[in-house]
Each structure stands twice: as structure tokens, then as C-alpha cells.
Short mmCIF file of N, CA and C in Angstrom, two decimals:
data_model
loop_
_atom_site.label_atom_id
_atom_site.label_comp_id
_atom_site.label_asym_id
_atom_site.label_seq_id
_atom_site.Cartn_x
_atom_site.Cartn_y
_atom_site.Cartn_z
N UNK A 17 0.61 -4.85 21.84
CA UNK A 17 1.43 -4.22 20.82
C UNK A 17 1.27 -4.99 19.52
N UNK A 18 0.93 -4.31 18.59
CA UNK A 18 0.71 -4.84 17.02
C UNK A 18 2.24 -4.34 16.16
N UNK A 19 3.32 -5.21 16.25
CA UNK A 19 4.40 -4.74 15.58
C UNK A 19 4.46 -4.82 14.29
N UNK A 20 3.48 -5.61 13.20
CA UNK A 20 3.16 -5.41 11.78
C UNK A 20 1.95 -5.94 11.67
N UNK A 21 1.46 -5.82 10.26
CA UNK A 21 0.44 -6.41 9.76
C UNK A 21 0.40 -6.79 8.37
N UNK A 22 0.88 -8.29 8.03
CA UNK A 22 1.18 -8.87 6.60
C UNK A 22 -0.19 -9.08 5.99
N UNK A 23 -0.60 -8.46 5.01
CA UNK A 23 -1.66 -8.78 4.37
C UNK A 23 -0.82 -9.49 2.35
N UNK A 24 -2.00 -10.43 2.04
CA UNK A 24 -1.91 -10.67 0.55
C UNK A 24 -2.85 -9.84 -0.14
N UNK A 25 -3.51 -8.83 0.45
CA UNK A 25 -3.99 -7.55 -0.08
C UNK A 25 -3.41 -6.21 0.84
N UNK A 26 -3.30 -5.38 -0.82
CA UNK A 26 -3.46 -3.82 -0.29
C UNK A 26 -3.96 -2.83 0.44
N UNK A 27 -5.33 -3.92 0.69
CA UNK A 27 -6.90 -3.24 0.97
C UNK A 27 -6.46 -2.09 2.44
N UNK A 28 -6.06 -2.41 2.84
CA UNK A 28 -5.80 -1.70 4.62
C UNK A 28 -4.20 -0.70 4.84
N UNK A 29 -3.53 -0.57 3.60
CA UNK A 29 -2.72 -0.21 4.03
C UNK A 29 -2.44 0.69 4.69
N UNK A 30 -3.55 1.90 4.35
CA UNK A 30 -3.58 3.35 4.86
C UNK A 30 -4.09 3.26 6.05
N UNK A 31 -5.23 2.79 6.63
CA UNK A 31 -5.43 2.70 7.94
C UNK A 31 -4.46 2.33 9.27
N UNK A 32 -4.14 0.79 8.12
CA UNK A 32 -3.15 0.12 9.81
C UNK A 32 -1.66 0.75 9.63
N UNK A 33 -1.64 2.26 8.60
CA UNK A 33 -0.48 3.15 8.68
C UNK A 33 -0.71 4.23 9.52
N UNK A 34 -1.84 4.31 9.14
CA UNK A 34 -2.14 5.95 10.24
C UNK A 34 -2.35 5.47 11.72
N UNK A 35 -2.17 3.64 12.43
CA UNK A 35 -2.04 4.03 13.44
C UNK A 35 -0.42 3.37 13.82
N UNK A 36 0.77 4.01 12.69
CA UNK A 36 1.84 3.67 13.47
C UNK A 36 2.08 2.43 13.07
N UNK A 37 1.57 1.29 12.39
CA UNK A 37 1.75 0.05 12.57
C UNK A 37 2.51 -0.32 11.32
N UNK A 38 3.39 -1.33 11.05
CA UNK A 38 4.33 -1.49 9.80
C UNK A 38 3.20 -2.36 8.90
N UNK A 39 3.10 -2.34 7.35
CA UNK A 39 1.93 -2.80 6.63
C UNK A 39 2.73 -3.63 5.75
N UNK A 40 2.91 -4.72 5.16
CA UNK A 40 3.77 -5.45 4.57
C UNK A 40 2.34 -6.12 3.63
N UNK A 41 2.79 -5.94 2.42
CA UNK A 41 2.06 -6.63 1.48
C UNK A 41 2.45 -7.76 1.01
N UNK A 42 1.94 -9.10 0.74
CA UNK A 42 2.67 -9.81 0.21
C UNK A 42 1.69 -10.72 -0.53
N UNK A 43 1.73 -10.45 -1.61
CA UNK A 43 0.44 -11.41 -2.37
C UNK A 43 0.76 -12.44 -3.36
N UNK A 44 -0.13 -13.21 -2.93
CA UNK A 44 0.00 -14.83 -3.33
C UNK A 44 0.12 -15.28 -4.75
N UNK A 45 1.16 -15.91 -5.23
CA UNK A 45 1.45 -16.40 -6.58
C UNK A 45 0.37 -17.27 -6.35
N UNK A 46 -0.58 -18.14 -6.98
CA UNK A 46 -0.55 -19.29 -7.38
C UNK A 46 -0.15 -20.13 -7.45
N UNK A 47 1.23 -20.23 -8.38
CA UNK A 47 2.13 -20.97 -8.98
C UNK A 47 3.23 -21.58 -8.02
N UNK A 48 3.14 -20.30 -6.79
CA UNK A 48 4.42 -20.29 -5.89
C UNK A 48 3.53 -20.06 -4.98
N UNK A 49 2.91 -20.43 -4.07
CA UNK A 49 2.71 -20.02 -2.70
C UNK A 49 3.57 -20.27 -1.89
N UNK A 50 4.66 -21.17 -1.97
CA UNK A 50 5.78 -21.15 -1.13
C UNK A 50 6.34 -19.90 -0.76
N UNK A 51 6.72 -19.34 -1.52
CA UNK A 51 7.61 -18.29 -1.52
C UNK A 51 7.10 -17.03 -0.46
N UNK A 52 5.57 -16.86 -0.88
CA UNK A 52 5.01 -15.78 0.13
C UNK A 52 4.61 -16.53 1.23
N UNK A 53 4.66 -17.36 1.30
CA UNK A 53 4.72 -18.58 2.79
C UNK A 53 5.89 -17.97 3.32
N UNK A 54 7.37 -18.52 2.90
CA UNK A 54 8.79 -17.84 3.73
C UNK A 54 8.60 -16.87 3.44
N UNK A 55 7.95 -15.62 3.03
CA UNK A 55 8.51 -14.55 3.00
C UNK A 55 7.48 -13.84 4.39
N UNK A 56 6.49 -14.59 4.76
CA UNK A 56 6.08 -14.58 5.95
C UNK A 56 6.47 -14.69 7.33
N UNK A 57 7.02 -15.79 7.05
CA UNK A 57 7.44 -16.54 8.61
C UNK A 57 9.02 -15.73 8.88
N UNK A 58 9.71 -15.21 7.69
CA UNK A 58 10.83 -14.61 7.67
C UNK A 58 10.10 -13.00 8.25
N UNK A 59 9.07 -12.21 7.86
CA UNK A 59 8.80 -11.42 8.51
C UNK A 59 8.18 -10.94 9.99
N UNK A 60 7.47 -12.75 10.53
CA UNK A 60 6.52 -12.80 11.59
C UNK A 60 8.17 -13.13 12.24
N UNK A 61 9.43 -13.48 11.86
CA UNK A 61 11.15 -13.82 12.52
C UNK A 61 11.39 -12.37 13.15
N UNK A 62 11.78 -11.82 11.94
CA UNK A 62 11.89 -10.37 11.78
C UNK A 62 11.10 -9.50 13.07
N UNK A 63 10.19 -9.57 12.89
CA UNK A 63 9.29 -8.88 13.95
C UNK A 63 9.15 -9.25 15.34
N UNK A 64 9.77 -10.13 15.86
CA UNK A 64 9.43 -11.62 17.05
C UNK A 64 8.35 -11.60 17.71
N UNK A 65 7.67 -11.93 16.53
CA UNK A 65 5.74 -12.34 17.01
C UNK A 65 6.07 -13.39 18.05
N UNK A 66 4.90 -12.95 18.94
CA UNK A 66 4.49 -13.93 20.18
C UNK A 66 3.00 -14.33 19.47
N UNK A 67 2.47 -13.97 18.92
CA UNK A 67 0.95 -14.58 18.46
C UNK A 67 0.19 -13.94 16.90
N UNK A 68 0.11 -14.80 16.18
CA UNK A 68 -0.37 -14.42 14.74
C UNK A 68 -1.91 -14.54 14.93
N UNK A 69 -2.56 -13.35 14.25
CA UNK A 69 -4.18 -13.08 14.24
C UNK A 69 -4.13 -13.60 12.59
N UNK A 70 -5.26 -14.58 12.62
CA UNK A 70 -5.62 -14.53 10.90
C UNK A 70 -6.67 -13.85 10.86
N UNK A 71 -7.20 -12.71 10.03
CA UNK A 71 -8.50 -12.06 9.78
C UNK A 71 -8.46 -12.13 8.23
N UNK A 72 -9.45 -12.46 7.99
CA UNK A 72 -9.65 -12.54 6.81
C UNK A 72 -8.51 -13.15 5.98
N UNK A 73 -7.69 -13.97 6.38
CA UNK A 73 -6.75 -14.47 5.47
C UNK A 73 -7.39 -15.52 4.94
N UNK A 74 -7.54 -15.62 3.48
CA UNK A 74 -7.85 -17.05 3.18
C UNK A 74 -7.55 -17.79 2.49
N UNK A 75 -5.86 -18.00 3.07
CA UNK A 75 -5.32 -18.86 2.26
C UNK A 75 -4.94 -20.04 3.67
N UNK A 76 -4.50 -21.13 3.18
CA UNK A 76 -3.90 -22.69 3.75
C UNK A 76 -2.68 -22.00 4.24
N UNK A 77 -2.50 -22.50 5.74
CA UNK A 77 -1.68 -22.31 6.53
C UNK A 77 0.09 -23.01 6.34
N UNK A 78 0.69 -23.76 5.49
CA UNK A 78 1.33 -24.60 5.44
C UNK A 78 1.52 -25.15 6.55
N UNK A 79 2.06 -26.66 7.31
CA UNK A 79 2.26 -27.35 8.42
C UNK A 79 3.40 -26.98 9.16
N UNK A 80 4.84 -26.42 7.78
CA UNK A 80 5.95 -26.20 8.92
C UNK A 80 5.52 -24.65 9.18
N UNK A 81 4.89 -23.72 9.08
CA UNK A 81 4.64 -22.57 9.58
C UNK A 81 3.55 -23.10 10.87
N UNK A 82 2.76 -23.68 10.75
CA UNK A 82 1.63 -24.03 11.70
C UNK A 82 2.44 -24.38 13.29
N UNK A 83 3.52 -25.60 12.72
CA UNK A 83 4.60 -26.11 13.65
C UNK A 83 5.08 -25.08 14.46
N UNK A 84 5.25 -24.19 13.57
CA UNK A 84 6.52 -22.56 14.17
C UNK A 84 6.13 -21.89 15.17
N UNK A 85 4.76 -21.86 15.03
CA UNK A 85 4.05 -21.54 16.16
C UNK A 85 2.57 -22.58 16.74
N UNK A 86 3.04 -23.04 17.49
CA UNK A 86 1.70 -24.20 18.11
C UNK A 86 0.72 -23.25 18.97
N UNK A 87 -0.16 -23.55 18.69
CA UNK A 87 -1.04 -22.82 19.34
C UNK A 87 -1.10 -21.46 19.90
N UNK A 88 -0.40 -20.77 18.56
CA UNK A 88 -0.07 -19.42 19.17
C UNK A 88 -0.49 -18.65 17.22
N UNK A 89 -1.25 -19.32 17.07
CA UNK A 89 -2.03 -18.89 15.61
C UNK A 89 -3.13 -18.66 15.73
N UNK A 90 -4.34 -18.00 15.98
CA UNK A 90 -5.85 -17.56 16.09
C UNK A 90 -6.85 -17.54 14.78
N UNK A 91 -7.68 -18.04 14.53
CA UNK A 91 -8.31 -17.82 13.31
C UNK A 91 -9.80 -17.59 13.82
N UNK A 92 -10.55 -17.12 12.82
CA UNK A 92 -11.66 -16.60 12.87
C UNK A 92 -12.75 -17.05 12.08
N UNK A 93 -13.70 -17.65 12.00
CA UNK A 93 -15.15 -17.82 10.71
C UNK A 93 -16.13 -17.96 11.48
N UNK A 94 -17.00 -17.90 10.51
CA UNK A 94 -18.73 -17.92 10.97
C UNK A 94 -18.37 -19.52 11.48
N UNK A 95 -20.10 -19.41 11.82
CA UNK A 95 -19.83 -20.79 12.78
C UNK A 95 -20.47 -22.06 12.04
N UNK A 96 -21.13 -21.48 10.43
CA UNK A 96 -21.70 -22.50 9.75
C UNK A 96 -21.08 -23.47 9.33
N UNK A 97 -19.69 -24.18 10.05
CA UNK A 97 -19.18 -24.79 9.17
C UNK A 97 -19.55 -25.97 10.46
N UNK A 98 -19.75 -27.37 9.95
CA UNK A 98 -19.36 -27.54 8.79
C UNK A 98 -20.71 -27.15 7.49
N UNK A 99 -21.90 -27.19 7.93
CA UNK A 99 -23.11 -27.31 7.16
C UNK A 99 -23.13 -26.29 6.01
N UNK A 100 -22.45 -25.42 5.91
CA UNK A 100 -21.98 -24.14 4.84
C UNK A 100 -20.77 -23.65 4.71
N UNK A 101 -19.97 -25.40 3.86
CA UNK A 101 -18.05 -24.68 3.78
C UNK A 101 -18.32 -24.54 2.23
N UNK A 102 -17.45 -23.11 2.48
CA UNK A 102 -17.04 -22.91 0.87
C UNK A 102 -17.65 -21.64 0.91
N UNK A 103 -17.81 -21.27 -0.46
CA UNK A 103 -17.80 -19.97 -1.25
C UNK A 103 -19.15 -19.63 -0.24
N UNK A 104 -19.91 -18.49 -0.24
CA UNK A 104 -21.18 -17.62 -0.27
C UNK A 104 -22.37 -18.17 0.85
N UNK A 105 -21.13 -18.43 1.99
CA UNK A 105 -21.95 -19.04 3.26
C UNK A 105 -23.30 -18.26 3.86
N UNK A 106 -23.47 -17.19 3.74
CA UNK A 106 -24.05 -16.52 4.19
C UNK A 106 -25.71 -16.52 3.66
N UNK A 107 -25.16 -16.79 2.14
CA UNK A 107 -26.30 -16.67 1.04
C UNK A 107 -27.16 -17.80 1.36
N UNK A 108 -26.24 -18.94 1.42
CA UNK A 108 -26.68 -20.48 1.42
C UNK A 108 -27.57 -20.85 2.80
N UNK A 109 -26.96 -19.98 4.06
CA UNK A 109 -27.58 -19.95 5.37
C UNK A 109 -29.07 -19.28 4.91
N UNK A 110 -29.16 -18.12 4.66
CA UNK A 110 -30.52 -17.35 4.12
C UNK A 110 -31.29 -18.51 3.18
N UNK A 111 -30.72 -18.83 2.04
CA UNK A 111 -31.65 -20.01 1.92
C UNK A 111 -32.62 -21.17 2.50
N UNK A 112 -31.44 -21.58 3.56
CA UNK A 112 -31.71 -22.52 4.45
C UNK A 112 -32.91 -22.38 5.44
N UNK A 113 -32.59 -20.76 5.32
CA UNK A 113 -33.16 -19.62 6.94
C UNK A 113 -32.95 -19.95 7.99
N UNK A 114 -31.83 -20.51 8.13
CA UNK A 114 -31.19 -20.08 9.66
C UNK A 114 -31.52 -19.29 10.59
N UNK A 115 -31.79 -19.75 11.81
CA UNK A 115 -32.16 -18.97 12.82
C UNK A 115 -31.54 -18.25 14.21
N UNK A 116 -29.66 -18.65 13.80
CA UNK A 116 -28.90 -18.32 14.35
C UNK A 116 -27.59 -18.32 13.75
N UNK A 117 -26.93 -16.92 13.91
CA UNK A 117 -25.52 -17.24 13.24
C UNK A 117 -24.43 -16.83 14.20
N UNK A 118 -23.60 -16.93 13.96
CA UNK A 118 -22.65 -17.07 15.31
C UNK A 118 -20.95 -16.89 14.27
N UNK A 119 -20.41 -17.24 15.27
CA UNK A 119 -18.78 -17.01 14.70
C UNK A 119 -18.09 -18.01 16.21
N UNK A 120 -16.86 -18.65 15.37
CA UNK A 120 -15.74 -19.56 15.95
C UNK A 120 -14.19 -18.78 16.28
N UNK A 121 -13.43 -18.76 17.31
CA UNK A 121 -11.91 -18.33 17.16
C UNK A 121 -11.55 -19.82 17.85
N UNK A 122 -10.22 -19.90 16.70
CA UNK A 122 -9.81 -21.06 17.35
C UNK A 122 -8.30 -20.90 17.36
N UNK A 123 -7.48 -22.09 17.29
CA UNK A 123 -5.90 -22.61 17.32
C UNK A 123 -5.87 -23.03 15.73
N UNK A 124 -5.19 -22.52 15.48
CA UNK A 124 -4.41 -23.32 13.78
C UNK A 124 -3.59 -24.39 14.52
N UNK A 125 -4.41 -25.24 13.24
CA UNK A 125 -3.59 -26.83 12.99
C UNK A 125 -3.85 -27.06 11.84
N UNK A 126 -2.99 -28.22 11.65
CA UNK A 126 -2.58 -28.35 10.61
C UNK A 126 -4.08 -28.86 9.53
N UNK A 127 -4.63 -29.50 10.60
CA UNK A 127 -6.06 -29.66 9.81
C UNK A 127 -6.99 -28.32 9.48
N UNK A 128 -7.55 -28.06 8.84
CA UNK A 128 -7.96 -26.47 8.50
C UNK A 128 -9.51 -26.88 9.03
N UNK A 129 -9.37 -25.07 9.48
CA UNK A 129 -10.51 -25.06 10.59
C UNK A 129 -11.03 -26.22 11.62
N UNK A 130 -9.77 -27.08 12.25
CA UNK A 130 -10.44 -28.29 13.40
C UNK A 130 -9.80 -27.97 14.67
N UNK A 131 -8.66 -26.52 14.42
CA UNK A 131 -8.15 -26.20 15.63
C UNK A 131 -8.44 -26.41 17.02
N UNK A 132 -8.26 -26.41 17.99
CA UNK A 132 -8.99 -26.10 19.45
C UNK A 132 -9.93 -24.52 19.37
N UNK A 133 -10.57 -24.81 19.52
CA UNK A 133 -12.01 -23.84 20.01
C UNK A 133 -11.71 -22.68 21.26
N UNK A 134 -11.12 -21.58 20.91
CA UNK A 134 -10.71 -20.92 22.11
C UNK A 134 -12.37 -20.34 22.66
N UNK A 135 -13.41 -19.58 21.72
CA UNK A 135 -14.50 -18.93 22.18
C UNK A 135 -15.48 -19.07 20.42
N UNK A 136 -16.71 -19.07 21.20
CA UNK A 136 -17.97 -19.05 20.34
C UNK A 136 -19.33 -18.14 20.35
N UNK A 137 -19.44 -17.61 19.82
CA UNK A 137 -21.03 -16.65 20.13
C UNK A 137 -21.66 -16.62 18.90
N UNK A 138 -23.14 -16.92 19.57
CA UNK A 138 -24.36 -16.62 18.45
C UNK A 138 -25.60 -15.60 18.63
N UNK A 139 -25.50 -15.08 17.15
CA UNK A 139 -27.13 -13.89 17.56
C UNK A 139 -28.64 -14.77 16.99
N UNK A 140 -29.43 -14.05 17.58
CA UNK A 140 -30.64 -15.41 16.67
C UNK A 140 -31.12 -13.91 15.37
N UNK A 141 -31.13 -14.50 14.81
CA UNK A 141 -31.56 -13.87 13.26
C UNK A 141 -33.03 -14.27 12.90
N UNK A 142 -33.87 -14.01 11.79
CA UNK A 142 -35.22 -14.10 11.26
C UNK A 142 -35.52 -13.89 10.03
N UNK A 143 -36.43 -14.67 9.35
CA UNK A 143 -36.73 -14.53 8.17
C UNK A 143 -36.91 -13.34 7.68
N UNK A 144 -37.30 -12.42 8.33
CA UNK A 144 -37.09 -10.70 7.82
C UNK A 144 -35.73 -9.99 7.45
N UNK A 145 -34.28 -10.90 8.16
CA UNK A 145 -32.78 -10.62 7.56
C UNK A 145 -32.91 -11.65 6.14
N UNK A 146 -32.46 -10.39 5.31
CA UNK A 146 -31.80 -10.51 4.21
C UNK A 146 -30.53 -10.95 4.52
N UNK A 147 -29.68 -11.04 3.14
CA UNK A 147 -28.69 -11.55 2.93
C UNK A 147 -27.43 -10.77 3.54
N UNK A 148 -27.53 -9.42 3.16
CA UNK A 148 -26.96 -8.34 3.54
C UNK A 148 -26.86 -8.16 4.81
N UNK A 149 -27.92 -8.12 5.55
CA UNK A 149 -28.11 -8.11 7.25
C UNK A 149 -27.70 -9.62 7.98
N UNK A 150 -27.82 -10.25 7.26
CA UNK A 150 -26.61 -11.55 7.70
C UNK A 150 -25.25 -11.26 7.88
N UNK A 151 -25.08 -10.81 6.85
CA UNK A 151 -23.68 -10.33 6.87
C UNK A 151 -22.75 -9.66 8.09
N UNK A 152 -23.98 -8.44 7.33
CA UNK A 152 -23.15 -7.47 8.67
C UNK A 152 -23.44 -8.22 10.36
N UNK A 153 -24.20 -8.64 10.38
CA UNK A 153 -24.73 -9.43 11.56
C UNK A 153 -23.12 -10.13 12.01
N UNK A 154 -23.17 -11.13 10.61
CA UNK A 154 -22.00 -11.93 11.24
C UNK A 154 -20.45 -11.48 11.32
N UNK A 155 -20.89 -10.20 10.44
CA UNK A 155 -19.35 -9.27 10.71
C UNK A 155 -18.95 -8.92 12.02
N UNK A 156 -19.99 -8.54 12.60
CA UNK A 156 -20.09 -8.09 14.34
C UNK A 156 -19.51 -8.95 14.89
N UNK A 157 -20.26 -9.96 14.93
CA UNK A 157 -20.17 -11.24 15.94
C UNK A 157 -18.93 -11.52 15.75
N UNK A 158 -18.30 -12.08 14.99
CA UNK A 158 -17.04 -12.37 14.05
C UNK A 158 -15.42 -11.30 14.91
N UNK A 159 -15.98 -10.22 15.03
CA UNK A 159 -14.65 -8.94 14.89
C UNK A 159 -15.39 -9.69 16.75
N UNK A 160 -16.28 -9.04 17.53
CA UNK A 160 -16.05 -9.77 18.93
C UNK A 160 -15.65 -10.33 19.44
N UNK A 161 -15.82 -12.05 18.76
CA UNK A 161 -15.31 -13.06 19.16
C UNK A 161 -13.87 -13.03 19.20
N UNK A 162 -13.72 -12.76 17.73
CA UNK A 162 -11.91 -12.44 17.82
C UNK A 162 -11.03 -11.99 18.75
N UNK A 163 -11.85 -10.57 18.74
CA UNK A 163 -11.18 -9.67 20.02
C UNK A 163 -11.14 -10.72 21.47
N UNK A 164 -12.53 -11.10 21.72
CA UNK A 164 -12.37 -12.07 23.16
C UNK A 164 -11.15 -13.15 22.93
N UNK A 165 -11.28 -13.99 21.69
CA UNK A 165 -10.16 -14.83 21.67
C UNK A 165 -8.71 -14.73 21.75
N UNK A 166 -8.40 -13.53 21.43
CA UNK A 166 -6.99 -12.91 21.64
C UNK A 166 -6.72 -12.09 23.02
N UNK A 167 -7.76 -11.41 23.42
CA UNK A 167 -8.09 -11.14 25.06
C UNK A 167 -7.47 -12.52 25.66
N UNK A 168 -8.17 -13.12 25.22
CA UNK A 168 -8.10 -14.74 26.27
C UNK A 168 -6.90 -15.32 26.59
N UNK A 169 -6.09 -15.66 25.07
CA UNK A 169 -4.93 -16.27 24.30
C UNK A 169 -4.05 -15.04 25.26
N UNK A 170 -4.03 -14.28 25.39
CA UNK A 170 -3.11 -12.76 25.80
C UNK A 170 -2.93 -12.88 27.05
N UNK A 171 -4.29 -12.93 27.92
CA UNK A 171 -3.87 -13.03 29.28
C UNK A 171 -3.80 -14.26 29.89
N UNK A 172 -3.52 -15.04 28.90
CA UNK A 172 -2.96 -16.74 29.60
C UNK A 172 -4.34 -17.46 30.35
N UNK A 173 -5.63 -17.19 29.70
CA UNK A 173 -6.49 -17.84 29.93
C UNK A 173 -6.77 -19.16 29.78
N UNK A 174 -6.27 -19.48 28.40
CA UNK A 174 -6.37 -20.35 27.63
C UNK A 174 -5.33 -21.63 28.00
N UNK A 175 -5.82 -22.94 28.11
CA UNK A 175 -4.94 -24.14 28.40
C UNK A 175 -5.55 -25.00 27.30
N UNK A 176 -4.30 -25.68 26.35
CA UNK A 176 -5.02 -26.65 25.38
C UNK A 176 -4.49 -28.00 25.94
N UNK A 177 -5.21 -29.13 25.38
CA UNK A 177 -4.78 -30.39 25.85
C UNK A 177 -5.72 -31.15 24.59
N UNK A 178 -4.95 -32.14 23.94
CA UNK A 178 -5.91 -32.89 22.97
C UNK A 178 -7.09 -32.34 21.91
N UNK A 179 -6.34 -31.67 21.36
CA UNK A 179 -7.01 -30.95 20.69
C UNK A 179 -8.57 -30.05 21.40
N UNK A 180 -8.37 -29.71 22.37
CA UNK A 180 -9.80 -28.98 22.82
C UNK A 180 -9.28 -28.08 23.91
N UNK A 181 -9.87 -27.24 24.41
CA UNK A 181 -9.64 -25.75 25.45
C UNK A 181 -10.15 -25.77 26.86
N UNK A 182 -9.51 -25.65 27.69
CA UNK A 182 -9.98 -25.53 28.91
C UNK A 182 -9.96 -23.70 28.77
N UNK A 183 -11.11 -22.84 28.93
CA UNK A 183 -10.67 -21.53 29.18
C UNK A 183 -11.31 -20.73 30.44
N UNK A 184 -10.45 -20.49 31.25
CA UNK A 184 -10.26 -19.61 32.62
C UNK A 184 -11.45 -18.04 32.52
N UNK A 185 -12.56 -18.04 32.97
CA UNK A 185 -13.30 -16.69 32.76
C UNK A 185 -12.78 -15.37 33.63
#
């Protein structure tokens, strides 16, 4: 059951409306990110989330929200990190020519992106993918992994201990 979906963009509202689902916008001051911080955790209250999906969110988690829920936060990225953090990973991999790209779901902590590692997958790619076909490549892989990681996280697969995952197939 998906009882809302808080985005700091508009981009989705019509979709994750037409299936029934509550769409809450809430976009990020700058100046104040606090504020759309509580106005979060007051809505993930509101709603009584058992497990937050980050997709595409890309903003800093704050620590007492991270706290609120321990290991019950999921995040998602390509798997170039650390060798391609920051802006236009994809571009910088094609430079490089990478011969495999892959995607990470993990646990939010307070350290960004060092969570526990719930699941990992890679496709092998070739100097004939462009930049574009990276992309979508790693869009795939990316929306999969996710799905398996919340599969996993859902049916109590998942055991953390010291920062790392024991996971049950």
C-alpha cells in the first residue's frame, strides 16, 4: 500500500493521482530547508509510514529524520559512486568508457550514500553506448533494483548489523 507520495517537485502529480494515491508537494526553500524537512516527517506522522522510498530525491536527509526511521529509509543511485559523485555521472562514465553500469539500494544514514547495501546489479555496456543509452540503461537497472530492495525490506528479508546486510533469497 502506497498511502502518499511527497515530492519537492510537481513533476508526477497527475500520474501518482490517477492511481488513487495522495500527491503532496513540498518544495525546498534554500534558505529554509528545515521547514520542508518538518513539514515531511509531520506528513510521513500523518500517514503512519512503515517505510520511506527515496526516488529521485536529491536533497540531504537531515539526522533527526534519518533517526525517525532507522533503517526503514531506502535510497537508490547508480553504482559509480564513489569514482563519479556529483553532477553528470553518466557523461563522465562515457568518458571514462565504462564497461559496466549498475545501480545500489541501500539504508539511509546519516552519512550520505554509506547506508547498508540492501541489493546491487550491473549490465555490461560498450563503446558503441552513447551517453543517452547509458542513461536509459541505468534508468532500468536503477527502477529494478529498487523494486527488489523494497520487495526485500517488505518481506522481512533483510537483517542489518554494523552497518552491512545479511539478505535472505
Amino acid at each position: 500500500e502506497v498511502p502518499i507520495v511527497i515530492s519537492n517537485h510537481d513533476d508526477h502529480r497527475e500520474v501518482t493521482e490517477r492511481f488513487g494515491v495522495p500527491f503532496l508537494h513540498l518544495p525546498v526553500d534554500p534558505d529554509d530547508r528545515e521547514s520542508q524537512q518538518r513539514a515531511v516527517l509531520a506528513a510521513l506522522d500523518a500517514a503512519d509510514i512503515d517505510l520511506v522510498v527515496l526516488a529521485r530525491y536529491m536533497q540531504i536527509i537531515p539526522p533527526w529524520l534519518v533517526d525517525r526511521y532507522p533503517n526503514r529509509i531506502i535510497n537508490i543511485h547508480h553504482s559509480f559512486l564513489p569514482a563519479f559523485i556529483g553532477a553528470r555521472p553518466y557523461h563522465r562514465a562515457h568518458e571514462r568508457g565504462v564497461k559496466i553500469i549498475g545501480a545500489t539500494a541501500h539504508y539511509v544514514t546519516v552519512n550520505l550514500d554509506e547506508g547498508p547495501i540492501i541489493c546491487q546489479d550491473v549490465t555490461p555496456v560498450s563503446h558503441r553506448d552513447d551517453v543517452e543509452r547509458l542513461i536509459q540503461l541505468g534508468g532500468d537497472i536503477e527502477q529494478t533494483v529498487l523494486a527488489r530492495a523494497v520487495r526485500l525490506h517488505l518481506d522481512h528479508r533483510v537483517l542489518t548489523y554494523a552497518n552491512r546486510t545479511v539478505v535472505f533469497s
